[in-house]
mmCIF file of C-alpha atoms in Angstrom:
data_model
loop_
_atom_site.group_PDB
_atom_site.id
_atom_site.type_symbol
_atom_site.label_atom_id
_atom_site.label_comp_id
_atom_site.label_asym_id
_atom_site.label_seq_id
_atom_site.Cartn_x
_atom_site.Cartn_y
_atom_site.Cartn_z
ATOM 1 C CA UNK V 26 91.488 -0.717 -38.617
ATOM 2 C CA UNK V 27 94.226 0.771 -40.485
ATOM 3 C CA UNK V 28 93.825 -1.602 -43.538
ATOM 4 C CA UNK V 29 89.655 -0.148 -43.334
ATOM 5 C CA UNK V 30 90.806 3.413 -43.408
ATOM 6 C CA UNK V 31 92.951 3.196 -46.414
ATOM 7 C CA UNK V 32 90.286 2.140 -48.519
ATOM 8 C CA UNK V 33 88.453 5.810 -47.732
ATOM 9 C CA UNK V 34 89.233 8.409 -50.109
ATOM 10 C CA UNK V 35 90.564 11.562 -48.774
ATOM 11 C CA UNK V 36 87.655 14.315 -48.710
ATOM 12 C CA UNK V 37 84.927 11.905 -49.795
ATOM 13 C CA UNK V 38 82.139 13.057 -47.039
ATOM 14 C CA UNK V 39 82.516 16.618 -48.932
ATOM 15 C CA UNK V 40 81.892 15.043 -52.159
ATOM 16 C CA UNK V 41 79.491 12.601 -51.299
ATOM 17 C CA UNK V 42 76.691 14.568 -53.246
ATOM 18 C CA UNK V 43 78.301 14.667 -56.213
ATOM 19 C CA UNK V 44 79.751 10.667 -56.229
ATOM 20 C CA UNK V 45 76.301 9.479 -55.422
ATOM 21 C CA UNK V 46 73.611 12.082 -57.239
ATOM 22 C CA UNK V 47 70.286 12.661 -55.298
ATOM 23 C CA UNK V 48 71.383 10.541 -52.433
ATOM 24 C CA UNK V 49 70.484 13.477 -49.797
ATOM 25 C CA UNK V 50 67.275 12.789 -49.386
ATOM 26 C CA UNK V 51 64.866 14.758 -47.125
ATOM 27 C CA UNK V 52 61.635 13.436 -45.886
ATOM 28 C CA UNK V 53 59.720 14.448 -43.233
ATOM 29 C CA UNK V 54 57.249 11.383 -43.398
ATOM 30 C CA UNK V 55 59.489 10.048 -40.883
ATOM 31 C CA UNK V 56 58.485 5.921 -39.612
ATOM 32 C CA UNK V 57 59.624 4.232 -36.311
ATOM 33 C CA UNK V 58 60.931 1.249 -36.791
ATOM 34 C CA UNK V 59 58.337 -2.022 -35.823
ATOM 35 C CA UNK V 60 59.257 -3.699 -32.394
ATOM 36 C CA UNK V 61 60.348 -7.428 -32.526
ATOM 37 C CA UNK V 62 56.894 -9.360 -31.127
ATOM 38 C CA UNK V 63 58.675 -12.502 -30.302
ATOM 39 C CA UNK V 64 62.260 -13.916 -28.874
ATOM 40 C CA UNK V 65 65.662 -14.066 -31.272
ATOM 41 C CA UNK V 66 65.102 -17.707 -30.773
ATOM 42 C CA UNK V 67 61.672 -17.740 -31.979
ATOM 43 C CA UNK V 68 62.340 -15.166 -35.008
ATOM 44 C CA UNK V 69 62.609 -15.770 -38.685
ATOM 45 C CA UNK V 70 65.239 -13.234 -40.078
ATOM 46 C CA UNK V 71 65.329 -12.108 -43.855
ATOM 47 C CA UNK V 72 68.533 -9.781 -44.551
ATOM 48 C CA UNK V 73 68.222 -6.701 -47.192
ATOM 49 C CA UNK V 74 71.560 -5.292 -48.297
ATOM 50 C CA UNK V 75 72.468 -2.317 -50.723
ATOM 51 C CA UNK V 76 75.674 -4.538 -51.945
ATOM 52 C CA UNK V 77 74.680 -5.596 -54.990
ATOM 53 C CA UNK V 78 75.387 -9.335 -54.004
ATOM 54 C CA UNK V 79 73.646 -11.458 -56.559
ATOM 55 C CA UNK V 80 74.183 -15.174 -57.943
ATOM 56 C CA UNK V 81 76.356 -15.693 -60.698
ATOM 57 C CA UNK V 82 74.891 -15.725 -63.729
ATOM 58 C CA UNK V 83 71.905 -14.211 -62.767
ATOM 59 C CA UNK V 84 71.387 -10.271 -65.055
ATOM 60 C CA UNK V 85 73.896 -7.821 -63.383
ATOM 61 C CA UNK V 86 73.317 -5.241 -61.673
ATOM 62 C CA UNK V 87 73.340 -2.079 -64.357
ATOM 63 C CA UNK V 88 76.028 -0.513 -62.528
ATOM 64 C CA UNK V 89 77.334 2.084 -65.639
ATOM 65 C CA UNK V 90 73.462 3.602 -66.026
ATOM 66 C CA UNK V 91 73.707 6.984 -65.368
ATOM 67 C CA UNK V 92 70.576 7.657 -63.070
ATOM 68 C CA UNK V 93 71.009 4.196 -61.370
ATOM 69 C CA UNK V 94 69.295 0.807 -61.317
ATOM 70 C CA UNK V 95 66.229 0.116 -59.369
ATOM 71 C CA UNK V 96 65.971 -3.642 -59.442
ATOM 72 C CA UNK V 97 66.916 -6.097 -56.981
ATOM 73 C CA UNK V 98 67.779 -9.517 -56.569
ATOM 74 C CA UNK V 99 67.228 -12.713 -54.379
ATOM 75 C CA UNK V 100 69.572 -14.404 -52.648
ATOM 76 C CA UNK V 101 68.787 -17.766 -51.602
ATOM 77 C CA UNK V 102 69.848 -17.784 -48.033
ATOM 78 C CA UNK V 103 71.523 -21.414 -48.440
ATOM 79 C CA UNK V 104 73.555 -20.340 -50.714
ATOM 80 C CA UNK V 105 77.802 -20.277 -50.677
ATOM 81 C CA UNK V 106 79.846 -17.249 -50.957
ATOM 82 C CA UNK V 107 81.218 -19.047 -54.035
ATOM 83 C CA UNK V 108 77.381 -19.035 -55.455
ATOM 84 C CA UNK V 109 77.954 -15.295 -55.023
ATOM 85 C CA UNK V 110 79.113 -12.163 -56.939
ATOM 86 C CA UNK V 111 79.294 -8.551 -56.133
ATOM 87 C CA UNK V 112 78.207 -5.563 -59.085
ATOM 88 C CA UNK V 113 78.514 -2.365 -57.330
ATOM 89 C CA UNK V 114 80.893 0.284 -58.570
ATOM 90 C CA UNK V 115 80.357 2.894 -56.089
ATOM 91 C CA UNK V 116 82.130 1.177 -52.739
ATOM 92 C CA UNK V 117 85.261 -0.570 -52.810
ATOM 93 C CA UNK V 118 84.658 -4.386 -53.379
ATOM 94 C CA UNK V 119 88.556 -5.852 -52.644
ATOM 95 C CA UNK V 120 87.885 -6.675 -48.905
ATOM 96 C CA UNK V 121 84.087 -8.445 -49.596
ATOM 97 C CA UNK V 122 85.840 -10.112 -52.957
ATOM 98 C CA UNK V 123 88.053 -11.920 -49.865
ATOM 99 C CA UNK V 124 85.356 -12.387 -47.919
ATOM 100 C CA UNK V 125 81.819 -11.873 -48.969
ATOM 101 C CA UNK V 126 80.324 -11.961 -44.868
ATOM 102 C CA UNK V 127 82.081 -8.473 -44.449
ATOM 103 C CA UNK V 128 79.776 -7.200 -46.291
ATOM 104 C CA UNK V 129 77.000 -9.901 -46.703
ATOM 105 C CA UNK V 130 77.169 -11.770 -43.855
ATOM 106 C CA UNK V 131 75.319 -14.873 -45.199
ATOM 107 C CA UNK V 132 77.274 -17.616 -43.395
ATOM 108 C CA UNK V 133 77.359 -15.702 -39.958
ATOM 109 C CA UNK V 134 73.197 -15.739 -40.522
ATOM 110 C CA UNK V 135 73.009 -19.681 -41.288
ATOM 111 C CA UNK V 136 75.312 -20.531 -38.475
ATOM 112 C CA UNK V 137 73.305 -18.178 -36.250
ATOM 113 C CA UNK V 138 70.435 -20.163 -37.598
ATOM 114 C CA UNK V 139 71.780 -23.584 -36.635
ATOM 115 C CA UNK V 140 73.205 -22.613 -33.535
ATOM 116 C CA UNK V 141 69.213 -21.816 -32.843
ATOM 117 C CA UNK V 142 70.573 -18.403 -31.833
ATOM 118 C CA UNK V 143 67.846 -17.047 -33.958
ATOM 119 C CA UNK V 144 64.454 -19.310 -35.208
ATOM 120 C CA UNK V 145 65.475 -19.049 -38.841
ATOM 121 C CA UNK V 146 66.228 -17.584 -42.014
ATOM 122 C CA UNK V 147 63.914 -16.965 -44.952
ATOM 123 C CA UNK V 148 64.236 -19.105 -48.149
ATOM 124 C CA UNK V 149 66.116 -15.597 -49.791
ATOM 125 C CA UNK V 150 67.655 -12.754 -48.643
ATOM 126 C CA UNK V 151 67.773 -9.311 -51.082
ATOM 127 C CA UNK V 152 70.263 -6.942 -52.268
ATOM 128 C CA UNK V 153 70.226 -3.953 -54.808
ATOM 129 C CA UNK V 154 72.687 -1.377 -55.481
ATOM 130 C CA UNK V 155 72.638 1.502 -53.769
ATOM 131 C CA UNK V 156 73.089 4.070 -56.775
ATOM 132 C CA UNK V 157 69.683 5.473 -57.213
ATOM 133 C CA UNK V 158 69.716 9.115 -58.805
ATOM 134 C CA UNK V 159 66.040 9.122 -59.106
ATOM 135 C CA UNK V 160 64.599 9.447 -55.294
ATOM 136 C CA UNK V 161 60.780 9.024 -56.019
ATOM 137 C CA UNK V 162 61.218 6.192 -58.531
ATOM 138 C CA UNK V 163 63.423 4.479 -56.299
ATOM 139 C CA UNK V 164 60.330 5.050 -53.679
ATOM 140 C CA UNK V 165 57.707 3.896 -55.672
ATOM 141 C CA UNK V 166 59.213 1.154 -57.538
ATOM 142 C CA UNK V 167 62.060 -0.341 -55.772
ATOM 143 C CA UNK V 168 61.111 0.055 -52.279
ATOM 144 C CA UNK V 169 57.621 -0.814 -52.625
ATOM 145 C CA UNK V 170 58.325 -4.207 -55.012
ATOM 146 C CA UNK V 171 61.294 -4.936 -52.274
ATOM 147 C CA UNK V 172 58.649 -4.617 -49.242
ATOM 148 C CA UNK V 173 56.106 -6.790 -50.907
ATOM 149 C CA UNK V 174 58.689 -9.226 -52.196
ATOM 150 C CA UNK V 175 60.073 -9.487 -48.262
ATOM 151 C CA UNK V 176 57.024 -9.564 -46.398
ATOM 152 C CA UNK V 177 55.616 -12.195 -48.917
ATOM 153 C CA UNK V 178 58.921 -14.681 -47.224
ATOM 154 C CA UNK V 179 56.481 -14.669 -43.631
ATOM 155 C CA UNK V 180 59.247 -12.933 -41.504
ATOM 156 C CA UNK V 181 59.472 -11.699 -38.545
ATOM 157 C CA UNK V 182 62.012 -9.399 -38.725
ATOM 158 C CA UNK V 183 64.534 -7.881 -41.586
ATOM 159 C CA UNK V 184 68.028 -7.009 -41.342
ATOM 160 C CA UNK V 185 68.933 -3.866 -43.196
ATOM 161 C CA UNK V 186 72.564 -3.156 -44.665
ATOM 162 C CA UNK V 187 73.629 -0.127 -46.742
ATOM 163 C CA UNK V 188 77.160 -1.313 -48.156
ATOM 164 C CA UNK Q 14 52.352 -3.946 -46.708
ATOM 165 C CA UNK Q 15 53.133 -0.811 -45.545
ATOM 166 C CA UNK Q 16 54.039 -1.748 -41.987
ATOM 167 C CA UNK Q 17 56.489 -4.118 -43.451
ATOM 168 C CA UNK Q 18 57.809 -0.632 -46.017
ATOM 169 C CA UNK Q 19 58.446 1.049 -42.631
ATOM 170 C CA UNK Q 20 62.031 -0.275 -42.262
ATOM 171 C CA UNK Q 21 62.709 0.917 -45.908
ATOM 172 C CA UNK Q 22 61.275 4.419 -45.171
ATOM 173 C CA UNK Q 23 63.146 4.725 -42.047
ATOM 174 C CA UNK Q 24 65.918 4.215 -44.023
ATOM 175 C CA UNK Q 25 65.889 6.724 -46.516
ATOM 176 C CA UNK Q 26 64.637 9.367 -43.882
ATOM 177 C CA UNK Q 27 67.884 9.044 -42.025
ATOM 178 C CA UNK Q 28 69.598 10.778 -44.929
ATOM 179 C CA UNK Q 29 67.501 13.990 -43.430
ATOM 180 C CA UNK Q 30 69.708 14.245 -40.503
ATOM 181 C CA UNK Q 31 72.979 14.556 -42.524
ATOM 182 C CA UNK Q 32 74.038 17.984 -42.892
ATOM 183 C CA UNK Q 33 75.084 18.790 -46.713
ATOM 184 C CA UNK Q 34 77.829 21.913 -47.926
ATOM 185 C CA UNK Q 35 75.733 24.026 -49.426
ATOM 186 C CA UNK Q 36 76.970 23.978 -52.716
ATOM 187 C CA UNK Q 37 76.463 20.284 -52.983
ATOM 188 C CA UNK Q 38 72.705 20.380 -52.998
ATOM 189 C CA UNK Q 39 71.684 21.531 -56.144
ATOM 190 C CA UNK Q 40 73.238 18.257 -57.822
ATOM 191 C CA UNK Q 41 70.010 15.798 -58.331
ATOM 192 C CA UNK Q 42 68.162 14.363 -61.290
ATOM 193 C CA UNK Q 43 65.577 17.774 -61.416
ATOM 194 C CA UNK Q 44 68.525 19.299 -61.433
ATOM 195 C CA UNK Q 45 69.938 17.775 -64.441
ATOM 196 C CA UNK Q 46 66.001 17.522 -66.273
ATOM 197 C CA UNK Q 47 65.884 21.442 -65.325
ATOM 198 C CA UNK Q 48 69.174 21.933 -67.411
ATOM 199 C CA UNK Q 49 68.211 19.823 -69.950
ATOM 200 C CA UNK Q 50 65.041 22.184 -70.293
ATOM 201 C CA UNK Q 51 67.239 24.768 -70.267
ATOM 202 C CA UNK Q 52 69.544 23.242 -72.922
ATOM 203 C CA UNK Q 53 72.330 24.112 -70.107
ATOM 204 C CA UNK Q 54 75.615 22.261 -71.687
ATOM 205 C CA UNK Q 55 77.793 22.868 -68.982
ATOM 206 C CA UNK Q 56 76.011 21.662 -66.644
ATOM 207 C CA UNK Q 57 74.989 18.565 -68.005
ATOM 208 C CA UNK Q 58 78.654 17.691 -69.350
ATOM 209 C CA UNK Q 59 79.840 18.555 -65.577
ATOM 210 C CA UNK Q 60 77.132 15.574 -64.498
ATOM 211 C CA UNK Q 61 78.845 13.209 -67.080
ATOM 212 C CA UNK Q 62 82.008 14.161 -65.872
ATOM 213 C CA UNK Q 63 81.074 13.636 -62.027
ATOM 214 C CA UNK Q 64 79.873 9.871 -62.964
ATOM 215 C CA UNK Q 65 82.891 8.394 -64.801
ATOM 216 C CA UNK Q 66 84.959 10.496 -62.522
ATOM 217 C CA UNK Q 67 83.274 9.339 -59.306
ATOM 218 C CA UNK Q 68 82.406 12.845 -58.078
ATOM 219 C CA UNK Q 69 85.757 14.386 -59.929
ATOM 220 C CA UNK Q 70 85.483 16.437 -62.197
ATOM 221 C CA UNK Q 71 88.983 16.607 -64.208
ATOM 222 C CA UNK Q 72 89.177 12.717 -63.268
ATOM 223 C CA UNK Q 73 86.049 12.103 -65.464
ATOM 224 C CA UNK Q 74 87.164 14.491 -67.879
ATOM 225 C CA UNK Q 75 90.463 11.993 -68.258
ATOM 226 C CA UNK Q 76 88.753 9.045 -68.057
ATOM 227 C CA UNK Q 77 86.400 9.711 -71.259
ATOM 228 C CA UNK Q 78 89.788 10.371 -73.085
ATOM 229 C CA UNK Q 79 91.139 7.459 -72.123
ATOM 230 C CA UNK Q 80 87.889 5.561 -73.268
ATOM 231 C CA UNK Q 81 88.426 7.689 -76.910
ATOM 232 C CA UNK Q 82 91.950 6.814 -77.214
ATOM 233 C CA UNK Q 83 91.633 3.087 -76.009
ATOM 234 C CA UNK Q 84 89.164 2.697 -78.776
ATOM 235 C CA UNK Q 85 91.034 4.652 -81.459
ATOM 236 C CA UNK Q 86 94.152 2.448 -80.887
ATOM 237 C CA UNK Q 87 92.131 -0.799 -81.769
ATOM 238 C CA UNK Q 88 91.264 1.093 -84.900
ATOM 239 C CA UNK Q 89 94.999 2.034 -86.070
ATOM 240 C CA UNK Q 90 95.587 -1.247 -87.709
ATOM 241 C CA UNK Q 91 92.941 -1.277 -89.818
ATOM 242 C CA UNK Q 92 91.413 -4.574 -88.142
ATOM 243 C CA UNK Q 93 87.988 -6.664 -90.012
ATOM 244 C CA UNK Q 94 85.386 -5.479 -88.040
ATOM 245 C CA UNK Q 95 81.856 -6.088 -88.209
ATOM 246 C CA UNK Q 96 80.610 -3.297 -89.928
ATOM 247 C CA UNK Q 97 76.684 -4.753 -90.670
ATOM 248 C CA UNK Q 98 76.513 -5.590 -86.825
ATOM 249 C CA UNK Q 99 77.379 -2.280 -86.110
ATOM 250 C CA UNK Q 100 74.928 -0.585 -88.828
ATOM 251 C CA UNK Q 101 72.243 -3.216 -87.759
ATOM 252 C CA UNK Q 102 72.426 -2.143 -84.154
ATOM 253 C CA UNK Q 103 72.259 1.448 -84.492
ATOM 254 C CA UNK Q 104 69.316 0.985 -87.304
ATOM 255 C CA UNK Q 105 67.405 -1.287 -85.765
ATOM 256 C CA UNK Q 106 67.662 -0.308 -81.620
ATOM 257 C CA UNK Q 107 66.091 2.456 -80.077
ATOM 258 C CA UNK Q 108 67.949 6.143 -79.130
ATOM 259 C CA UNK Q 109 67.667 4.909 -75.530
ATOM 260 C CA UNK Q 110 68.836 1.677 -75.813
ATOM 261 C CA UNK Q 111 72.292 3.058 -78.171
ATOM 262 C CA UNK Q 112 72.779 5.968 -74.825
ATOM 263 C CA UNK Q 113 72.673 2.542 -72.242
ATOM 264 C CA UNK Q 114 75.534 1.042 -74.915
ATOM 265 C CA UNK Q 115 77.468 4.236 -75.030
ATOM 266 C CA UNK Q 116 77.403 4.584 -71.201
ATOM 267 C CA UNK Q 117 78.698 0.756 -71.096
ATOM 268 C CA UNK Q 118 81.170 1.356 -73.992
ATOM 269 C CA UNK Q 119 82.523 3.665 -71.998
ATOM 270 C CA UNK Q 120 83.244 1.344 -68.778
ATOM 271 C CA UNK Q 121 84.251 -1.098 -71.354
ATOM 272 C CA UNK Q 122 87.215 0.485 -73.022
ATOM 273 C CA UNK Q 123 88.487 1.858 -69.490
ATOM 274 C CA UNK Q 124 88.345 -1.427 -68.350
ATOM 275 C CA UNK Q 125 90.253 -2.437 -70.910
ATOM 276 C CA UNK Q 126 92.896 0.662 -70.664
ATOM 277 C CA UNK Q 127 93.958 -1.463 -67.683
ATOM 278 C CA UNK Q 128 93.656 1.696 -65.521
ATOM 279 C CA UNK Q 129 90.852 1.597 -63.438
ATOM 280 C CA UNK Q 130 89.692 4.183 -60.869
ATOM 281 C CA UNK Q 131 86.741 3.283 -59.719
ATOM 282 C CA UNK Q 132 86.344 1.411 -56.304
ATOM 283 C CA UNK Q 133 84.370 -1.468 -57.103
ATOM 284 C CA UNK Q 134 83.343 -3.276 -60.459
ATOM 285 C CA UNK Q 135 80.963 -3.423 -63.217
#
């Protein structure tokens, strides 16, 4: 625990606003979350993270835009930490560079999956970064092509992850 | 669809429930359009200094120095460089396009000052 609270810098929750632009957000449209229909066992997981994990060689994440990037990737869920990279300059990366499942946790998912703890995984997971200055763009465009992309992998239930 | 766009909602409305110090909340992107309308300098440079200063103000204010003076001690020597690349790029690409390659210039040469400051990577 010690090692985790090092890698917080002092005063950041007063200057969160300011390190991450537009990241207060206030709705009021406020959703419940959906209510798992079937068993663990029975359940077909998908896992959506804000970590900008991605597979090497695949476009980086534009992490130096300054209003943010509102793409996002797949992650085939098969795939090996080694497979893997992180672009995300807005967290500290040293501890997931060791080991990507603290902050991605695809091999805990797969062995969950062939322990039959849970019914499966979808053929990807998803991960953007979480710098997004422009709130109703980010709304409109990432969220909605994220939903559709997820829901189009026949799930029954997502995993979400802000890193 | 939007069943499915409920988790994501969720998700952003949870932000609501976070109280902010007041003098944090004016900093969004109508915030910076609205001084851009404005032709408000200060406040605009202030943004740029926040974002290569990760919410610091003098540490941004550094850090495009050290971008300056990394470049400008490539350029001592007198090294070949490729000067049509160069005048083909900023000819040829669009005003948008040469701000995304400043902004990454930027990262670049502090990358390169071997002094980085910024938690994770590019």
């Amino acid at each position: 625990m010690e090692k985790s609270n090092e890698q917080l810098r002092p005063g950041l929750w007063a200057t969160v606003n300011e390190r991450y632009p537009g990241s207060m957000i206030t709705k009021d449209s406020f959703v419940p979350l959906a209510q798992l229909g079937k068993p663990l066992s029975e359940s077909r997981f998908s896992f959506v993270s804000t970590a900008g994990v991605q597979r090497r060689g695949t476009l980086p994440f534009d992490t130096v835009h300054p209003v943010g990037d509102y793409t996002f990737r797949r992650v085939p869920s098969n795939s090996k930490p080694h497979d893997l990279e992180i672009h995300q300059l807005k967290y500290p990366t040293d501890g997931a560079m060791q080991d990507l499942n603290v902050i991605f946790p695809i091999e805990r998912l797969q062995e969950l999956a062939a322990e039959k703890i849970i019914g499966g995984l979808t053929t990807n997971f998803f991960s953007f970064i979480g710098y997004n200055m422009d709130a109703e763009r980010f709304e409109k465009t990432l969220a909605e092509n994220l939903a559709e992309a997820v829901a189009a992998e026949k799930l029954d239930a997502v995993l979400l992850s802000p890193a | 669809m939007k069943d499915e766009y409920n988790c994501l909602s969720s998700l952003i409305s949870y932000s609501s429930l976070i109280p902010l110090p007041s003098a944090l909340k004016d900093m969004s992107l109508a915030y910076l359009k609205e001084a851009v309308e404005q032709n408000d300098i200060e406040k605009l440079i202030r943004y740029v200094r926040l974002h290569f200063g990760d919410g610091n103000e003098e540490t941004g204010r550094k850090e495009i120095d050290k971008a300056w003076v990394e470049a400008l001690k490539l350029m001592l020597d007198l090294p070949a460089t490729d000067r049509e690349f160069i005048l083909e790029i900023v000819a040829t690409r669009d005003a948008a396009t040469l701000a995304h390659l400043y902004f990454s210039l930027h990262f670049y040469f502090v990358k390169r000052s071997g002094e980085w400051i910024h938690d994770g990577e590019i």
